[in-house]
Short mmCIF file of C-alpha atoms and ligand atoms in Angstrom, two decimals:
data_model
loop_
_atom_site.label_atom_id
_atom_site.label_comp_id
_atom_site.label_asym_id
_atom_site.label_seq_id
_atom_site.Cartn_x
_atom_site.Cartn_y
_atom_site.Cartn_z
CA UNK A 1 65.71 80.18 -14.72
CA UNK A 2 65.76 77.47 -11.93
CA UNK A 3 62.81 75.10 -12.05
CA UNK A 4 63.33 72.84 -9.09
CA UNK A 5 59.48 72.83 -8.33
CA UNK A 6 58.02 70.10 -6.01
CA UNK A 7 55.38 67.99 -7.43
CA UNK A 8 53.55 66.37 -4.18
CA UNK A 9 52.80 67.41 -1.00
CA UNK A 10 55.22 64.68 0.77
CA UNK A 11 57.88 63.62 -0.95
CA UNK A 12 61.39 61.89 -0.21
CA UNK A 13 62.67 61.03 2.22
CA UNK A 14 65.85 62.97 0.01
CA UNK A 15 68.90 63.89 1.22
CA UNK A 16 69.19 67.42 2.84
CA UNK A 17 72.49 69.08 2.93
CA UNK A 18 72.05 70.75 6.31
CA UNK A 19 69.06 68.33 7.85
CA UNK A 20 69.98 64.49 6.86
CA UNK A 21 67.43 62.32 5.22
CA UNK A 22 64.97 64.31 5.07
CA UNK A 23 61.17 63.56 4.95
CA UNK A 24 59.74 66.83 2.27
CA UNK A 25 56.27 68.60 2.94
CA UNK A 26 54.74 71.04 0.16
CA UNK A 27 52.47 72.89 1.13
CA UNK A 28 52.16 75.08 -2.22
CA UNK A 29 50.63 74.42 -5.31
CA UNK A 30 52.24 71.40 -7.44
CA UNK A 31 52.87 73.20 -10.18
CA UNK A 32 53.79 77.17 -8.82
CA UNK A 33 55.36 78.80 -6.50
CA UNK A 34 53.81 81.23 -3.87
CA UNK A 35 56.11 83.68 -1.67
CA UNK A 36 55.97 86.39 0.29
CA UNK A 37 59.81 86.87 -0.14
CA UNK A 38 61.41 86.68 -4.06
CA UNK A 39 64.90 86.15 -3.38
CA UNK A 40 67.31 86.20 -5.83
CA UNK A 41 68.97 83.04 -4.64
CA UNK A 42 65.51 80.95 -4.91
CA UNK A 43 65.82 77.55 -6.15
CA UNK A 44 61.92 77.70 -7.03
CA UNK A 45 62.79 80.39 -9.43
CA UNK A 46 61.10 84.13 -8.92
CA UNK A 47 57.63 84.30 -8.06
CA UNK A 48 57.06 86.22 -11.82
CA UNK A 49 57.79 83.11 -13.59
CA UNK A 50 55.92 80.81 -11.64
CA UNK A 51 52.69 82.39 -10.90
CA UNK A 52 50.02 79.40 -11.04
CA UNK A 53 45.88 79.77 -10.73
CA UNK A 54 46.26 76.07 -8.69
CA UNK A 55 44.86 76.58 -5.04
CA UNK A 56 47.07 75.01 -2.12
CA UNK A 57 46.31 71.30 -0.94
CA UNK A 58 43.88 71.67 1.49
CA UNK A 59 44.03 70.57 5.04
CA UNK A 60 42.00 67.09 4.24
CA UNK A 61 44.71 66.52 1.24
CA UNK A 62 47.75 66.77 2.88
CA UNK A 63 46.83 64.89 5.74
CA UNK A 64 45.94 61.84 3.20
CA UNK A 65 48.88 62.36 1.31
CA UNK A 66 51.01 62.23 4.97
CA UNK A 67 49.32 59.43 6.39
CA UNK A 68 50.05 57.22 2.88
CA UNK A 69 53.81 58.13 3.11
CA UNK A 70 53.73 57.46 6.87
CA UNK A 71 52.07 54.20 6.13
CA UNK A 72 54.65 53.47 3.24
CA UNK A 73 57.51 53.86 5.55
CA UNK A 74 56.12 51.60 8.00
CA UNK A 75 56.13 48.97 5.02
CA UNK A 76 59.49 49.84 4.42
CA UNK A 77 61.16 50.05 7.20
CA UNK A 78 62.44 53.52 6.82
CA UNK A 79 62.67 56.36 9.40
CA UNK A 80 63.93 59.99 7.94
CA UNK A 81 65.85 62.17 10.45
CA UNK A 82 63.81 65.18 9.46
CA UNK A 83 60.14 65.64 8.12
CA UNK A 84 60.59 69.18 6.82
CA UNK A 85 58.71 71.99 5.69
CA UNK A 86 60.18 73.79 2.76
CA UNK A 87 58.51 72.95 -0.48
CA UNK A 88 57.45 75.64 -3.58
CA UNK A 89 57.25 78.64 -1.41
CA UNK A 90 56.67 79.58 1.89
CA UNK A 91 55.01 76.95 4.53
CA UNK A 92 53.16 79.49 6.69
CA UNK A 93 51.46 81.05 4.36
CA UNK A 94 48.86 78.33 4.54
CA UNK A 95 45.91 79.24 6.23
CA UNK A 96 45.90 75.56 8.07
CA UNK A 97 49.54 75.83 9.24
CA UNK A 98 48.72 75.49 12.67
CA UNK A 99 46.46 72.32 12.30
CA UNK A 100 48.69 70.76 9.80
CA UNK A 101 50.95 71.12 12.46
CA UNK A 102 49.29 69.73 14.98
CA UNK A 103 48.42 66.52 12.98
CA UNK A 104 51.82 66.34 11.96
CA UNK A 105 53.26 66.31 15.35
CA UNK A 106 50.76 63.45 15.87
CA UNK A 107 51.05 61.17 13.33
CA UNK A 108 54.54 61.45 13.64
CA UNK A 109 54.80 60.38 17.47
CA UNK A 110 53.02 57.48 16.33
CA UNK A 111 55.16 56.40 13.46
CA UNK A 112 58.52 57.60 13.84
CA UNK A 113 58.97 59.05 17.15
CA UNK A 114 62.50 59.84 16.70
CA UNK A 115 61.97 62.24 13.88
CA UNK A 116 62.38 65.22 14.22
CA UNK A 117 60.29 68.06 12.38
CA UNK A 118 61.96 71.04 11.09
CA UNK A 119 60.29 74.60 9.61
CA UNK A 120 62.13 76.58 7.09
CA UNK A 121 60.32 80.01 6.93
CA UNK A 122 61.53 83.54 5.54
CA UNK A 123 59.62 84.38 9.24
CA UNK A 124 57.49 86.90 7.56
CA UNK A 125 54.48 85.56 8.96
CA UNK A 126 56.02 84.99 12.90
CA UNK A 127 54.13 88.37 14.25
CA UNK A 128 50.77 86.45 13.34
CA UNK A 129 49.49 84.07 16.57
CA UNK A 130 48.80 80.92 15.11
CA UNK A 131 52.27 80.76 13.02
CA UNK A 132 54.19 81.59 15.83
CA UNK A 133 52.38 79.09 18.05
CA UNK A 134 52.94 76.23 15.61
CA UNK A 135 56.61 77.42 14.82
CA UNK A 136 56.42 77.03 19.09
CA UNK A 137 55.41 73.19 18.39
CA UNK A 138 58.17 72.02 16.12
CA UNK A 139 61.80 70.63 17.05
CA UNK A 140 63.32 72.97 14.60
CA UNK A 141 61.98 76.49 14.13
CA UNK A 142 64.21 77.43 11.13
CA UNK A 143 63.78 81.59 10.49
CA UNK A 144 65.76 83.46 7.93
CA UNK A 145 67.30 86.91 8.37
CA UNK A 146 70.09 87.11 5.43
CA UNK A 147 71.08 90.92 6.47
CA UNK A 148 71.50 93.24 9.50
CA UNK A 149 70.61 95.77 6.86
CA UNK A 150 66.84 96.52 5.19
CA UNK A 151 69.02 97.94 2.02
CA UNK A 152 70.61 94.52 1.56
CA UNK A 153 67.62 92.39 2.13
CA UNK A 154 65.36 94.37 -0.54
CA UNK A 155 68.38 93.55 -2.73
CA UNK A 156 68.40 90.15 -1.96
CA UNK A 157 65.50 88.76 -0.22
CA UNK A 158 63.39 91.16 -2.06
CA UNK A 159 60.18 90.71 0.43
CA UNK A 160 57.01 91.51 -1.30
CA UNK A 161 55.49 93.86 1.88
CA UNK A 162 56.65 97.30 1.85
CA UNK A 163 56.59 96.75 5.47
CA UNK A 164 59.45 94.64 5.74
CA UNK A 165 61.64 95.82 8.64
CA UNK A 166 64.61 93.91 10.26
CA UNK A 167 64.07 95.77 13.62
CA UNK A 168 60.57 94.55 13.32
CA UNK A 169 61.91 90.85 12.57
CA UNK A 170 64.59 91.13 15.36
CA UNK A 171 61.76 92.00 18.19
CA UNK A 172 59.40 89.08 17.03
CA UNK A 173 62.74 86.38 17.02
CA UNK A 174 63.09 87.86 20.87
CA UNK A 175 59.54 86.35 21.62
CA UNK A 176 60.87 82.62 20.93
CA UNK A 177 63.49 83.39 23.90
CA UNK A 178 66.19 81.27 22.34
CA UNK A 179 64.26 78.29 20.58
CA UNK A 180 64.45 79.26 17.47
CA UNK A 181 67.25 78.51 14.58
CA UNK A 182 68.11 81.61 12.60
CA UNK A 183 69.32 80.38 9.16
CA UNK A 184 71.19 82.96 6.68
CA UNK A 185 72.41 82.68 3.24
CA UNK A 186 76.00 84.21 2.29
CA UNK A 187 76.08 85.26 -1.60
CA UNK A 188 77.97 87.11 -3.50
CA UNK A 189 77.48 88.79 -7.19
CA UNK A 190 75.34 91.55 -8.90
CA UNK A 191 71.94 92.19 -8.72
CA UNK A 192 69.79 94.70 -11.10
CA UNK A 193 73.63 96.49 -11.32
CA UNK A 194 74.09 96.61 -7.73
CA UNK A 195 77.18 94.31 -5.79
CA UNK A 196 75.56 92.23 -3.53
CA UNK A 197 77.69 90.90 -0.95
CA UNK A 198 76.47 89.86 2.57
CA UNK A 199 79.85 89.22 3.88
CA UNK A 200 81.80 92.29 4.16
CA UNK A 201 82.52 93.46 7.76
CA UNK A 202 80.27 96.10 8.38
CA UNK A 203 77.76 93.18 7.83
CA UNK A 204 78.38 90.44 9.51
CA UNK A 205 79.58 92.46 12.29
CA UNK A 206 75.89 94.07 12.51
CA UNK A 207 74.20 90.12 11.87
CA UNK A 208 76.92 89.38 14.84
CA UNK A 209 75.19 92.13 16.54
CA UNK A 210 71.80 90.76 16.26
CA UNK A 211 72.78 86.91 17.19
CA UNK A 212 73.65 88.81 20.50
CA UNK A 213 70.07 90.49 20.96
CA UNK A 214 68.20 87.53 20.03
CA UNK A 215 70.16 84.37 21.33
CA UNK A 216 68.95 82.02 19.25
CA UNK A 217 69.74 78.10 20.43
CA UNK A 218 71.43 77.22 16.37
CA UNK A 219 72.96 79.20 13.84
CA UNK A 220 72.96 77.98 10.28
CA UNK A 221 74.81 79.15 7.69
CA UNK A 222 74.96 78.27 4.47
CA UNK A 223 75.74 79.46 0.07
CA UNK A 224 74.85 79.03 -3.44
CA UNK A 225 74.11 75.68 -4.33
CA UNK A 226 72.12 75.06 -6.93
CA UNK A 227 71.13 77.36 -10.35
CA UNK A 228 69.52 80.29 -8.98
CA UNK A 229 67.48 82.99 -11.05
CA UNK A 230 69.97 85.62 -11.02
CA UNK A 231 72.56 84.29 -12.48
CA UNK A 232 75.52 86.54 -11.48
CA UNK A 233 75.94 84.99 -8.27
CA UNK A 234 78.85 83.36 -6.52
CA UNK A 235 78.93 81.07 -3.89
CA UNK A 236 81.28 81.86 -0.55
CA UNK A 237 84.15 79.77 -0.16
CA UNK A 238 83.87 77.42 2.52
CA UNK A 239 86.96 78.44 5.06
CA UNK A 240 84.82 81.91 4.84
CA UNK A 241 81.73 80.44 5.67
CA UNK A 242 83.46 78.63 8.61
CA UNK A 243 85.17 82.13 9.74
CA UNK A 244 81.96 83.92 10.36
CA UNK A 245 80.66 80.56 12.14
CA UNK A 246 83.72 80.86 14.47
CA UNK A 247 82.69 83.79 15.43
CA UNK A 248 78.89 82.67 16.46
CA UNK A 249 80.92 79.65 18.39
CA UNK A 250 82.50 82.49 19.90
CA UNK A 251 79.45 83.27 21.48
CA UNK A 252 78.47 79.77 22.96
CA UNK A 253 75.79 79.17 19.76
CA UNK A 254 75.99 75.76 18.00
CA UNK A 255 76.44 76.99 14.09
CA UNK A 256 76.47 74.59 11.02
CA UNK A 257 77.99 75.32 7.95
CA UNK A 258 76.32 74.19 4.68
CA UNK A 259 79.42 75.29 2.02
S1 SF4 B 1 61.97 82.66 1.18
FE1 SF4 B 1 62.55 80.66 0.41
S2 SF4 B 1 60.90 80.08 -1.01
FE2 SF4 B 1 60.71 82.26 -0.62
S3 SF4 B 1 61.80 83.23 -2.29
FE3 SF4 B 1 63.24 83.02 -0.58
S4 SF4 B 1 64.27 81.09 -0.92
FE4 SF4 B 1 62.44 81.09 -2.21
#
């Protein structure tokens, strides 16, 4: 099982393989993970084995815990690229997203201006107002759709709502008119006896399809990296990874390839 849990709120600045040096922000419990996905590919393990009673830093926390790394910084003379939201779980699921937000936009225009700050989010939570006003806010609204296909997200992404829908998902991305960065992991393996593979044809011709409908500005693509919980998992080459990002460039959309 992978255990690569995060044990602060802010931590780093460590090196990101798609976003530079990168400034980390937890915003689940130190010692758990919380999810409203459970995908297979999770480096935070499944949500099963990490399960914790600890509540989430509260609003009053994190904004010590920033201001004391901003303050560090300042000492050190150190300015990330990226203050990102990632951490043990999903970042929107706090109930203070949108303040946290808020503050962070404004302690970072006074201490690093040229920062940029960067959401990665499963976008389960973009059809509520406040997350999708915040995700508004930030330079880099990251969302994740890993299929075209419900089947093949269940399989991997397996999101905890029964409710899940991609058509859903695809009329909420349409709302952030282009500024948004649609992020998708390409795996390959089995899953509970079932081949998962998010690269044939008939699927990345229907993601294709959906980069089409809802324009976003960036396309990032990216595979296995680290251990992940299931174990029979392979990662895409990298030449494949940068075929199905020619054909995004194709359509006039920046796309980065994290092999
Ligand atoms: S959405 Fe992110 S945090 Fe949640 S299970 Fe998937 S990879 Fe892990």
């Amino acid at each position: 099982m992978a255990t690569i849990l995060f044990d602060e709120i802010v931590f780093g600045p460590i090196h990101s393989r798609r976003l530079g040096s990168s400034l980390g922000i937890n915003l689940l419990p130190y010692n758990g993970k919380v999810c409203s996905f459970d995908c297979i590919y999770c480096e935070c393990g499944y949500n099963k084995d990490f399960r914790t009673k600890t509540p989430l830093p509260s609003l009053e926390e994190f904004k010590a815990a920033l201001h004391a790394k901003l303050e560090q910084l300042k000492k050190e003379g150190t300015t990330p690229d990226v203050i990102t939201f990632s951490g043990n779980g999903e970042p929107t699921m706090h109930p203070d997203f949108e303040e946290i937000i808020d503050y962070t936009i404004q302690m970072r225009d006074q201490y690093i201006p040229t920062t940029k700050i960067s959401v990665l989010t499963n976008a389960m939570n973009i059809g509520k107002e406040k997350t999708f006003n915040a995700l508004r806010k930030v330079d880099n609204n990251i969302l994740k759709l890993d299929s075209a296909f419900i089947e093949t997200v269940r399989l991997i992404d397996q999101p905890v709502s029964v409710n899940y829908s991609v058509e859903k998902q695809v009329e909420l991305f349409k709302k952030f008119e282009g500024n948004f960065i649609l992020q998708t992991m390409f795996l390959r393996g089995m899953h509970d006896g079932k081949t998962v593979d998010n690269t044939t044809e008939a699927e990345i011709s229907a993601w294709i399809k959906i980069i089409k409908e809802t324009k976003p500005r960036e396309v990032m693509i990216y595979t296995v990296d680290r251990e992940t919980p299931e174990k029979n998992l392979r990662k895409v080459p990298i030449e494949e990874l940068k075929q199905i990002a020619k054909r995004v460039e194709e359509l006039g959309i920046k796309t980065i390839v994290a092999g």
